[in-house]
Amino acid sequence: MNPFMPDLVYFEPDALSYPLGQELHRKFSKLGTPIEMTRSHNRITGLPGSSELEKYRIAKRTLVVGVRKTLKFDTSKPSAEYAIPLATGCMGHCHYCYLQTTLGNRPYIRVYVNLDEIFAQAEKYIKERAPEITRFEASCTSDPVGIEHLTGSLKKTIEFMATQPLAQLRFVTKFAHVDSLLDADHRGHTRFRFSVNADYVVKQFEPATSPLADRIEAAKKVSKAGFPLGFIIAPIMIFDGWEEQYEALLRQLAEALPPGRQELTFELITHRYTATAKRLIEERYPKTKLEMNEEERKKKWGRYGRVKYVYQDEQMNAIKEKLPRWIASYFPEAVISYIT
Ligand code: SF4
């Protein structure tokens, strides 16, 4: 799978006063990519496409280069204290992706060029929490590795965090294009996580992302480069043969990664959805095989009275019993950060 190249790029005029904005403008002009200007990276109007579905697909191939004005970082539980905003949106087409609902009708990919201002804000948060460590998550609203070959922002963020004794960075990716990050001066402050899943889930529900085997190859390289490594298995799904496939996944990871390496983390998230997500998924991926049958699910009330459909207790217990057992047997040294 080739790294992502947008079909159309928008620039905010202010973005052109930053070095990264200028660099991206030069790059896309040279490549002959159509370039438009926009007053705000939050309001892109007039994207081509004759139906909602076509507009959605085109938006996911559209890059918007802007200045991040809101410098108040969102919180990011449970994996970090704050979300560091480097980008919003993703070129992947994972049917279950939570960005379907969080980005609403703005699925285009926004990248922010005012990195120094974003880092200055991160430094404020670090100082506020000192002497506690502050963890920043870079993949709350995007997959930052998927666009790294265009912006180089993630490498700069890794190197910024390396200079901060009380800061840690983490992100997760489904893309295997990691080579430009391998020589980053990370000083162990960045945990590089890969999102992996059973073969069935990757093949059915994760179009436009790197194949599983490539992600595992990339994880090997990242581990060799000395980054603390982690895997997120999400969403964990129940389907015919799920037990064999998840165990096979862990076996495959264990065969690929050298034993006795530094502490490895696993984060495990079972599949869940809301009624809004279901509606959007069915609109955008009408042929999806994603199982979203409320009658087979248990209701769980979240914040603001929102209902999520999770697996029934019996299925949930099976997942919570089996996955940790397989992880313990293939990776005795690993830590399960959470399972939900
Ligand atoms: Fe969403 Fe991640 Fe898939 Fe991108 S790669 S569509 S962020 S789940």
mmCIF file of C-alpha atoms and ligand atoms in Angstrom:
data_model
loop_
_atom_site.group_PDB
_atom_site.id
_atom_site.type_symbol
_atom_site.label_atom_id
_atom_site.label_comp_id
_atom_site.label_asym_id
_atom_site.label_seq_id
_atom_site.Cartn_x
_atom_site.Cartn_y
_atom_site.Cartn_z
ATOM 1 C CA MET A 1 0.000 0.000 0.000
ATOM 2 C CA ASN A 2 1.405 3.372 -1.038
ATOM 3 C CA PRO A 3 1.520 6.306 1.369
ATOM 4 C CA PHE A 4 -1.473 8.635 1.091
ATOM 5 C CA MET A 5 -1.427 11.459 -1.450
ATOM 6 C CA PRO A 6 -4.352 13.906 -1.403
ATOM 7 C CA ASP A 7 -6.321 14.638 -4.584
ATOM 8 C CA LEU A 8 -7.044 18.195 -3.480
ATOM 9 C CA VAL A 9 -5.407 20.537 -0.939
ATOM 10 C CA TYR A 10 -6.810 23.622 0.795
ATOM 11 C CA PHE A 11 -4.696 26.227 2.567
ATOM 12 C CA GLU A 12 -5.693 28.827 5.111
ATOM 13 C CA PRO A 13 -3.904 32.069 4.197
ATOM 14 C CA ASP A 14 -2.344 32.256 7.700
ATOM 15 C CA ALA A 15 -0.822 28.801 7.292
ATOM 16 C CA LEU A 16 1.470 30.251 4.638
ATOM 17 C CA SER A 17 3.256 32.393 7.228
ATOM 18 C CA TYR A 18 4.617 29.252 8.938
ATOM 19 C CA PRO A 19 7.586 27.257 7.552
ATOM 20 C CA LEU A 20 5.588 24.007 7.421
ATOM 21 C CA GLY A 21 2.747 25.732 5.565
ATOM 22 C CA GLN A 22 5.198 27.119 3.018
ATOM 23 C CA GLU A 23 6.902 23.767 2.628
ATOM 24 C CA LEU A 24 3.594 21.976 2.024
ATOM 25 C CA HIS A 25 2.533 24.628 -0.488
ATOM 26 C CA ARG A 26 5.777 24.160 -2.417
ATOM 27 C CA LYS A 27 5.442 20.382 -2.269
ATOM 28 C CA PHE A 28 1.894 20.242 -3.646
ATOM 29 C CA SER A 29 2.537 22.938 -6.270
ATOM 30 C CA LYS A 30 5.439 20.869 -7.556
ATOM 31 C CA LEU A 31 3.351 17.704 -7.571
ATOM 32 C CA GLY A 32 0.622 19.494 -9.512
ATOM 33 C CA THR A 33 -2.025 18.708 -6.865
ATOM 34 C CA PRO A 34 -4.997 21.105 -7.221
ATOM 35 C CA ILE A 35 -4.707 23.808 -4.534
ATOM 36 C CA GLU A 36 -7.500 26.026 -3.196
ATOM 37 C CA MET A 37 -7.555 28.646 -0.467
ATOM 38 C CA THR A 38 -10.038 28.606 2.409
ATOM 39 C CA ARG A 39 -10.814 31.172 5.101
ATOM 40 C CA SER A 40 -11.122 28.540 7.795
ATOM 41 C CA HIS A 41 -9.896 24.983 8.095
ATOM 42 C CA ASN A 42 -13.149 24.203 9.906
ATOM 43 C CA ARG A 43 -15.411 25.303 7.082
ATOM 44 C CA ILE A 44 -14.634 23.709 3.761
ATOM 45 C CA THR A 45 -17.501 24.248 1.395
ATOM 46 C CA GLY A 46 -17.991 23.254 -2.198
ATOM 47 C CA LEU A 47 -16.170 19.936 -2.129
ATOM 48 C CA PRO A 48 -16.953 18.066 -5.330
ATOM 49 C CA GLY A 49 -19.266 15.042 -5.359
ATOM 50 C CA SER A 50 -22.836 14.493 -6.524
ATOM 51 C CA SER A 51 -24.069 12.455 -3.541
ATOM 52 C CA GLU A 52 -23.352 12.479 0.198
ATOM 53 C CA LEU A 53 -21.423 9.244 -0.203
ATOM 54 C CA GLU A 54 -19.257 10.608 -2.997
ATOM 55 C CA LYS A 55 -18.641 13.816 -1.025
ATOM 56 C CA TYR A 56 -17.548 11.725 1.948
ATOM 57 C CA ARG A 57 -15.108 9.697 -0.167
ATOM 58 C CA ILE A 58 -13.668 12.839 -1.755
ATOM 59 C CA ALA A 59 -13.376 14.563 1.631
ATOM 60 C CA LYS A 60 -11.271 11.668 2.870
ATOM 61 C CA ARG A 61 -8.837 12.359 0.018
ATOM 62 C CA THR A 62 -8.730 16.100 0.741
ATOM 63 C CA LEU A 63 -6.044 17.716 2.858
ATOM 64 C CA VAL A 64 -6.570 21.037 4.622
ATOM 65 C CA VAL A 65 -3.534 22.918 5.895
ATOM 66 C CA GLY A 66 -4.388 25.291 8.705
ATOM 67 C CA VAL A 67 -3.416 26.995 11.932
ATOM 68 C CA ARG A 68 -4.671 25.434 15.164
ATOM 69 C CA LYS A 69 -6.367 28.268 17.004
ATOM 70 C CA THR A 70 -7.858 26.368 19.940
ATOM 71 C CA LEU A 71 -4.851 25.637 22.058
ATOM 72 C CA LYS A 72 -6.802 24.160 24.920
ATOM 73 C CA PHE A 73 -6.004 20.458 24.697
ATOM 74 C CA ASP A 74 -8.764 17.914 25.247
ATOM 75 C CA THR A 75 -8.316 15.303 27.936
ATOM 76 C CA SER A 76 -7.577 11.786 26.766
ATOM 77 C CA LYS A 77 -8.430 9.102 29.290
ATOM 78 C CA PRO A 78 -7.485 6.349 29.872
ATOM 79 C CA SER A 79 -4.240 6.336 27.898
ATOM 80 C CA ALA A 80 -2.991 9.882 28.563
ATOM 81 C CA GLU A 81 -3.743 13.176 30.309
ATOM 82 C CA TYR A 82 -4.028 15.295 27.154
ATOM 83 C CA ALA A 83 -4.668 14.967 23.441
ATOM 84 C CA ILE A 84 -2.001 16.858 21.495
ATOM 85 C CA PRO A 85 -3.604 18.248 18.332
ATOM 86 C CA LEU A 86 -1.393 17.650 15.293
ATOM 87 C CA ALA A 87 -4.103 16.670 12.836
ATOM 88 C CA THR A 88 -7.830 15.914 12.583
ATOM 89 C CA GLY A 89 -9.247 13.313 10.223
ATOM 90 C CA CYS A 90 -7.863 10.242 8.501
ATOM 91 C CA MET A 91 -7.625 8.727 5.038
ATOM 92 C CA GLY A 92 -8.437 5.255 6.361
ATOM 93 C CA HIS A 93 -11.896 3.787 5.809
ATOM 94 C CA CYS A 94 -12.367 1.674 8.922
ATOM 95 C CA HIS A 95 -16.093 1.058 9.067
ATOM 96 C CA TYR A 96 -16.251 1.195 12.858
ATOM 97 C CA CYS A 97 -14.046 4.294 13.264
ATOM 98 C CA TYR A 98 -15.185 6.662 16.038
ATOM 99 C CA LEU A 99 -14.265 9.617 13.812
ATOM 100 C CA GLN A 100 -17.473 8.877 11.876
ATOM 101 C CA THR A 101 -19.405 10.506 14.674
ATOM 102 C CA THR A 102 -16.848 12.867 16.222
ATOM 103 C CA LEU A 103 -16.023 14.593 12.929
ATOM 104 C CA GLY A 104 -19.635 14.655 11.730
ATOM 105 C CA ASN A 105 -19.809 16.251 8.320
ATOM 106 C CA ARG A 106 -16.161 17.321 8.282
ATOM 107 C CA PRO A 107 -14.292 14.135 7.435
ATOM 108 C CA TYR A 108 -11.506 15.868 5.483
ATOM 109 C CA ILE A 109 -7.963 15.730 6.869
ATOM 110 C CA ARG A 110 -6.746 18.841 8.652
ATOM 111 C CA VAL A 111 -3.077 19.301 9.562
ATOM 112 C CA TYR A 112 -1.835 22.149 11.739
ATOM 113 C CA VAL A 113 1.331 24.050 10.932
ATOM 114 C CA ASN A 114 1.809 26.121 14.125
ATOM 115 C CA LEU A 115 3.755 23.396 15.844
ATOM 116 C CA ASP A 116 5.818 25.731 18.037
ATOM 117 C CA GLU A 117 2.640 27.177 19.539
ATOM 118 C CA ILE A 118 1.272 23.685 20.117
ATOM 119 C CA PHE A 119 4.542 22.658 21.822
ATOM 120 C CA ALA A 120 4.544 25.836 23.969
ATOM 121 C CA GLN A 121 1.054 24.933 25.155
ATOM 122 C CA ALA A 122 2.160 21.355 25.905
ATOM 123 C CA GLU A 123 4.994 22.784 27.976
ATOM 124 C CA LYS A 124 2.486 24.781 30.046
ATOM 125 C CA TYR A 125 0.543 21.621 30.827
ATOM 126 C CA ILE A 126 3.755 19.792 31.735
ATOM 127 C CA LYS A 127 4.734 22.575 34.167
ATOM 128 C CA GLU A 128 1.281 22.632 35.748
ATOM 129 C CA ARG A 129 1.479 18.936 36.593
ATOM 130 C CA ALA A 130 5.140 18.794 37.634
ATOM 131 C CA PRO A 131 6.576 16.752 39.316
ATOM 132 C CA GLU A 132 4.013 14.294 37.913
ATOM 133 C CA ILE A 133 4.613 12.940 34.424
ATOM 134 C CA THR A 134 2.233 14.281 31.766
ATOM 135 C CA ARG A 135 1.246 11.936 28.954
ATOM 136 C CA PHE A 136 0.135 13.242 25.583
ATOM 137 C CA GLU A 137 -1.828 11.197 23.065
ATOM 138 C CA ALA A 138 -1.306 12.197 19.407
ATOM 139 C CA SER A 139 -3.907 9.952 17.804
ATOM 140 C CA CYS A 140 -7.204 11.043 19.358
ATOM 141 C CA THR A 141 -8.514 12.678 16.219
ATOM 142 C CA SER A 142 -6.322 11.214 13.494
ATOM 143 C CA ASP A 143 -3.750 8.587 12.580
ATOM 144 C CA PRO A 144 -0.601 10.703 12.687
ATOM 145 C CA VAL A 145 1.670 8.095 11.036
ATOM 146 C CA GLY A 146 -0.584 7.999 7.961
ATOM 147 C CA ILE A 147 0.259 11.634 7.129
ATOM 148 C CA GLU A 148 3.779 11.798 8.535
ATOM 149 C CA HIS A 149 5.442 11.471 5.104
ATOM 150 C CA LEU A 150 3.699 14.749 4.175
ATOM 151 C CA THR A 151 4.186 16.854 7.318
ATOM 152 C CA GLY A 152 7.045 15.435 9.400
ATOM 153 C CA SER A 153 5.153 16.769 12.444
ATOM 154 C CA LEU A 154 5.182 13.557 14.414
ATOM 155 C CA LYS A 155 8.961 13.289 14.308
ATOM 156 C CA LYS A 156 9.240 16.875 15.572
ATOM 157 C CA THR A 157 6.781 16.063 18.362
ATOM 158 C CA ILE A 158 8.727 12.934 19.341
ATOM 159 C CA GLU A 159 11.923 14.985 19.509
ATOM 160 C CA PHE A 160 10.224 17.781 21.459
ATOM 161 C CA MET A 161 8.940 15.276 24.045
ATOM 162 C CA ALA A 162 12.453 13.827 24.315
ATOM 163 C CA THR A 163 13.655 17.196 25.637
ATOM 164 C CA GLN A 164 10.965 17.247 28.353
ATOM 165 C CA PRO A 165 11.970 15.175 31.384
ATOM 166 C CA LEU A 166 8.367 15.057 32.639
ATOM 167 C CA ALA A 167 6.584 14.326 29.378
ATOM 168 C CA GLN A 168 5.633 11.227 27.457
ATOM 169 C CA LEU A 169 4.080 10.880 24.057
ATOM 170 C CA ARG A 170 2.010 8.049 22.689
ATOM 171 C CA PHE A 171 0.105 7.401 19.536
ATOM 172 C CA VAL A 172 -1.395 4.496 17.667
ATOM 173 C CA THR A 173 -1.397 3.669 14.003
ATOM 174 C CA LYS A 174 -2.696 1.299 11.370
ATOM 175 C CA PHE A 175 -0.064 2.428 8.880
ATOM 176 C CA ALA A 176 3.292 0.822 8.248
ATOM 177 C CA HIS A 177 5.136 3.853 6.844
ATOM 178 C CA VAL A 178 7.436 4.304 9.818
ATOM 179 C CA ASP A 179 10.869 4.602 8.206
ATOM 180 C CA SER A 180 11.184 8.382 8.574
ATOM 181 C CA LEU A 181 10.567 8.030 12.330
ATOM 182 C CA LEU A 182 13.124 5.340 13.092
ATOM 183 C CA ASP A 183 16.070 7.699 13.642
ATOM 184 C CA ALA A 184 14.054 10.172 15.759
ATOM 185 C CA ASP A 185 15.800 11.110 19.004
ATOM 186 C CA HIS A 186 13.042 9.715 21.269
ATOM 187 C CA ARG A 187 14.999 8.977 24.492
ATOM 188 C CA GLY A 188 12.351 6.450 25.431
ATOM 189 C CA HIS A 189 9.690 9.136 25.957
ATOM 190 C CA THR A 190 7.429 7.932 23.128
ATOM 191 C CA ARG A 191 5.366 4.793 23.157
ATOM 192 C CA PHE A 192 4.741 3.670 19.607
ATOM 193 C CA ARG A 193 1.585 1.556 19.400
ATOM 194 C CA PHE A 194 0.142 -0.400 16.523
ATOM 195 C CA SER A 195 -3.510 -1.160 16.128
ATOM 196 C CA VAL A 196 -3.848 -4.834 15.246
ATOM 197 C CA ASN A 197 -6.769 -7.167 14.962
ATOM 198 C CA ALA A 198 -7.953 -10.594 13.897
ATOM 199 C CA ASP A 199 -7.472 -11.272 10.203
ATOM 200 C CA TYR A 200 -11.239 -11.192 9.575
ATOM 201 C CA VAL A 201 -11.614 -7.732 11.161
ATOM 202 C CA VAL A 202 -8.651 -6.235 9.291
ATOM 203 C CA LYS A 203 -9.827 -7.610 5.947
ATOM 204 C CA GLN A 204 -13.523 -6.817 6.326
ATOM 205 C CA PHE A 205 -13.523 -3.509 8.127
ATOM 206 C CA GLU A 206 -10.231 -1.660 7.660
ATOM 207 C CA PRO A 207 -9.934 -0.619 3.993
ATOM 208 C CA ALA A 208 -7.302 1.971 3.039
ATOM 209 C CA THR A 209 -4.985 1.052 5.918
ATOM 210 C CA SER A 210 -1.794 -1.052 5.846
ATOM 211 C CA PRO A 211 -2.212 -4.840 5.801
ATOM 212 C CA LEU A 212 -1.636 -6.580 9.124
ATOM 213 C CA ALA A 213 1.627 -8.212 8.021
ATOM 214 C CA ASP A 214 3.048 -4.775 7.122
ATOM 215 C CA ARG A 215 2.029 -3.332 10.495
ATOM 216 C CA ILE A 216 3.806 -6.202 12.225
ATOM 217 C CA GLU A 217 6.934 -5.634 10.094
ATOM 218 C CA ALA A 218 6.775 -1.954 11.054
ATOM 219 C CA ALA A 219 6.424 -2.894 14.743
ATOM 220 C CA LYS A 220 9.633 -4.924 14.445
ATOM 221 C CA LYS A 221 11.489 -1.925 13.048
ATOM 222 C CA VAL A 222 10.122 0.381 15.745
ATOM 223 C CA SER A 223 11.117 -2.079 18.451
ATOM 224 C CA LYS A 224 14.612 -2.346 16.986
ATOM 225 C CA ALA A 225 14.841 1.464 17.049
ATOM 226 C CA GLY A 226 14.372 1.241 20.832
ATOM 227 C CA PHE A 227 10.915 2.788 21.110
ATOM 228 C CA PRO A 228 8.726 1.501 23.923
ATOM 229 C CA LEU A 229 6.178 -0.553 21.987
ATOM 230 C CA GLY A 230 2.512 -1.326 22.448
ATOM 231 C CA PHE A 231 -0.425 -2.924 20.714
ATOM 232 C CA ILE A 232 -4.018 -1.874 20.783
ATOM 233 C CA ILE A 233 -6.421 -4.642 19.886
ATOM 234 C CA ALA A 234 -9.598 -2.781 19.018
ATOM 235 C CA PRO A 235 -12.352 -3.295 18.364
ATOM 236 C CA ILE A 236 -12.360 -6.882 19.603
ATOM 237 C CA MET A 237 -15.236 -8.607 17.865
ATOM 238 C CA ILE A 238 -17.123 -11.826 18.230
ATOM 239 C CA PHE A 239 -17.570 -13.689 14.943
ATOM 240 C CA ASP A 240 -17.363 -17.289 13.796
ATOM 241 C CA GLY A 241 -13.887 -18.460 14.712
ATOM 242 C CA TRP A 242 -12.967 -15.366 16.764
ATOM 243 C CA GLU A 243 -11.125 -17.371 19.412
ATOM 244 C CA GLU A 244 -8.824 -19.101 16.925
ATOM 245 C CA GLN A 245 -8.161 -15.873 15.079
ATOM 246 C CA TYR A 246 -7.303 -13.764 18.126
ATOM 247 C CA GLU A 247 -5.037 -16.455 19.465
ATOM 248 C CA ALA A 248 -3.402 -16.727 16.033
ATOM 249 C CA LEU A 249 -2.873 -12.959 16.053
ATOM 250 C CA LEU A 250 -1.002 -13.132 19.352
ATOM 251 C CA ARG A 251 1.058 -16.065 18.136
ATOM 252 C CA GLN A 252 1.941 -14.117 14.996
ATOM 253 C CA LEU A 253 3.034 -11.107 17.073
ATOM 254 C CA ALA A 254 5.100 -13.300 19.385
ATOM 255 C CA GLU A 255 6.856 -14.951 16.436
ATOM 256 C CA ALA A 256 7.692 -11.582 14.929
ATOM 257 C CA LEU A 257 8.995 -9.822 18.013
ATOM 258 C CA PRO A 258 12.220 -10.769 19.718
ATOM 259 C CA PRO A 259 11.674 -12.261 23.175
ATOM 260 C CA GLY A 260 12.972 -10.654 26.367
ATOM 261 C CA ARG A 261 12.574 -7.166 25.017
ATOM 262 C CA GLN A 262 11.524 -4.074 26.875
ATOM 263 C CA GLU A 263 8.116 -3.869 28.510
ATOM 264 C CA LEU A 264 5.336 -4.216 26.001
ATOM 265 C CA THR A 265 1.822 -2.894 26.594
ATOM 266 C CA PHE A 266 -1.538 -4.100 25.368
ATOM 267 C CA GLU A 267 -4.743 -2.083 25.356
ATOM 268 C CA LEU A 268 -7.909 -4.052 24.684
ATOM 269 C CA ILE A 269 -11.212 -2.523 23.631
ATOM 270 C CA THR A 270 -14.315 -4.551 22.771
ATOM 271 C CA HIS A 271 -16.622 -3.468 19.976
ATOM 272 C CA ARG A 272 -19.384 -1.010 20.873
ATOM 273 C CA TYR A 273 -21.460 1.479 18.939
ATOM 274 C CA THR A 274 -24.087 4.161 19.363
ATOM 275 C CA ALA A 275 -27.287 4.595 17.355
ATOM 276 C CA THR A 276 -25.770 7.646 15.616
ATOM 277 C CA ALA A 277 -22.649 5.701 14.667
ATOM 278 C CA LYS A 278 -24.776 2.873 13.276
ATOM 279 C CA ARG A 279 -26.760 5.265 11.098
ATOM 280 C CA LEU A 280 -23.624 6.899 9.693
ATOM 281 C CA ILE A 281 -21.842 3.591 9.123
ATOM 282 C CA GLU A 282 -24.809 2.183 7.220
ATOM 283 C CA GLU A 283 -24.963 5.313 5.083
ATOM 284 C CA ARG A 284 -21.257 5.388 4.320
ATOM 285 C CA TYR A 285 -20.529 1.666 4.051
ATOM 286 C CA PRO A 286 -23.905 0.283 2.925
ATOM 287 C CA LYS A 287 -22.535 -3.209 2.342
ATOM 288 C CA THR A 288 -20.744 -3.493 5.662
ATOM 289 C CA LYS A 289 -20.805 -6.826 7.447
ATOM 290 C CA LEU A 290 -20.351 -5.067 10.788
ATOM 291 C CA GLU A 291 -22.699 -6.724 13.225
ATOM 292 C CA MET A 292 -24.856 -4.017 14.878
ATOM 293 C CA ASN A 293 -27.975 -5.769 16.058
ATOM 294 C CA GLU A 294 -29.318 -4.069 19.206
ATOM 295 C CA GLU A 295 -31.304 -7.157 20.193
ATOM 296 C CA GLU A 296 -28.093 -9.086 20.646
ATOM 297 C CA ARG A 297 -26.382 -6.359 22.643
ATOM 298 C CA LYS A 298 -26.453 -4.940 26.117
ATOM 299 C CA LYS A 299 -27.194 -1.266 26.653
ATOM 300 C CA LYS A 300 -24.679 0.784 28.553
ATOM 301 C CA TRP A 301 -25.363 4.377 29.544
ATOM 302 C CA GLY A 302 -22.408 6.684 29.119
ATOM 303 C CA ARG A 303 -21.933 10.349 29.809
ATOM 304 C CA TYR A 304 -24.736 12.771 28.802
ATOM 305 C CA GLY A 305 -27.222 9.888 28.855
ATOM 306 C CA ARG A 306 -25.798 8.474 25.629
ATOM 307 C CA VAL A 307 -26.462 4.797 25.063
ATOM 308 C CA LYS A 308 -23.776 2.480 23.823
ATOM 309 C CA TYR A 309 -24.433 -1.035 22.630
ATOM 310 C CA VAL A 310 -21.819 -3.380 24.063
ATOM 311 C CA TYR A 311 -21.541 -7.165 24.081
ATOM 312 C CA GLN A 312 -23.698 -9.201 26.465
ATOM 313 C CA ASP A 313 -22.065 -10.171 29.772
ATOM 314 C CA GLU A 314 -21.379 -13.716 28.679
ATOM 315 C CA GLN A 315 -19.515 -12.642 25.537
ATOM 316 C CA MET A 316 -17.745 -9.837 27.374
ATOM 317 C CA ASN A 317 -16.587 -12.245 30.057
ATOM 318 C CA ALA A 318 -15.293 -14.660 27.429
ATOM 319 C CA ILE A 319 -13.229 -11.878 25.842
ATOM 320 C CA LYS A 320 -11.981 -10.641 29.213
ATOM 321 C CA GLU A 321 -10.938 -14.108 30.247
ATOM 322 C CA LYS A 322 -9.378 -15.339 26.995
ATOM 323 C CA LEU A 323 -7.445 -12.422 25.579
ATOM 324 C CA PRO A 324 -5.443 -11.762 28.782
ATOM 325 C CA ARG A 325 -4.722 -15.497 29.077
ATOM 326 C CA TRP A 326 -3.292 -15.662 25.549
ATOM 327 C CA ILE A 327 -1.318 -12.474 26.088
ATOM 328 C CA ALA A 328 0.160 -13.878 29.315
ATOM 329 C CA SER A 329 1.174 -17.059 27.568
ATOM 330 C CA TYR A 330 2.760 -15.456 24.477
ATOM 331 C CA PHE A 331 4.121 -12.327 26.181
ATOM 332 C CA PRO A 332 4.757 -13.115 29.861
ATOM 333 C CA GLU A 333 6.539 -9.779 30.301
ATOM 334 C CA ALA A 334 3.719 -7.646 28.828
ATOM 335 C CA VAL A 335 1.432 -5.310 30.741
ATOM 336 C CA ILE A 336 -2.276 -5.047 29.921
ATOM 337 C CA SER A 337 -2.936 -1.346 30.446
ATOM 338 C CA TYR A 338 -6.697 -1.748 30.339
ATOM 339 C CA ILE A 339 -9.433 -3.939 28.954
ATOM 340 C CA THR A 340 -12.837 -2.480 28.351
HETATM 341 FE FE1 SF4 B 1 -10.204 5.705 11.996
HETATM 342 FE FE2 SF4 B 1 -7.799 4.805 12.709
HETATM 343 FE FE3 SF4 B 1 -9.104 3.682 10.675
HETATM 344 FE FE4 SF4 B 1 -8.117 6.132 10.440
HETATM 345 S S1 SF4 B 1 -6.940 4.253 10.711
HETATM 346 S S2 SF4 B 1 -10.144 5.454 9.766
HETATM 347 S S3 SF4 B 1 -8.402 6.940 12.521
HETATM 348 S S4 SF4 B 1 -9.733 3.690 12.855
#
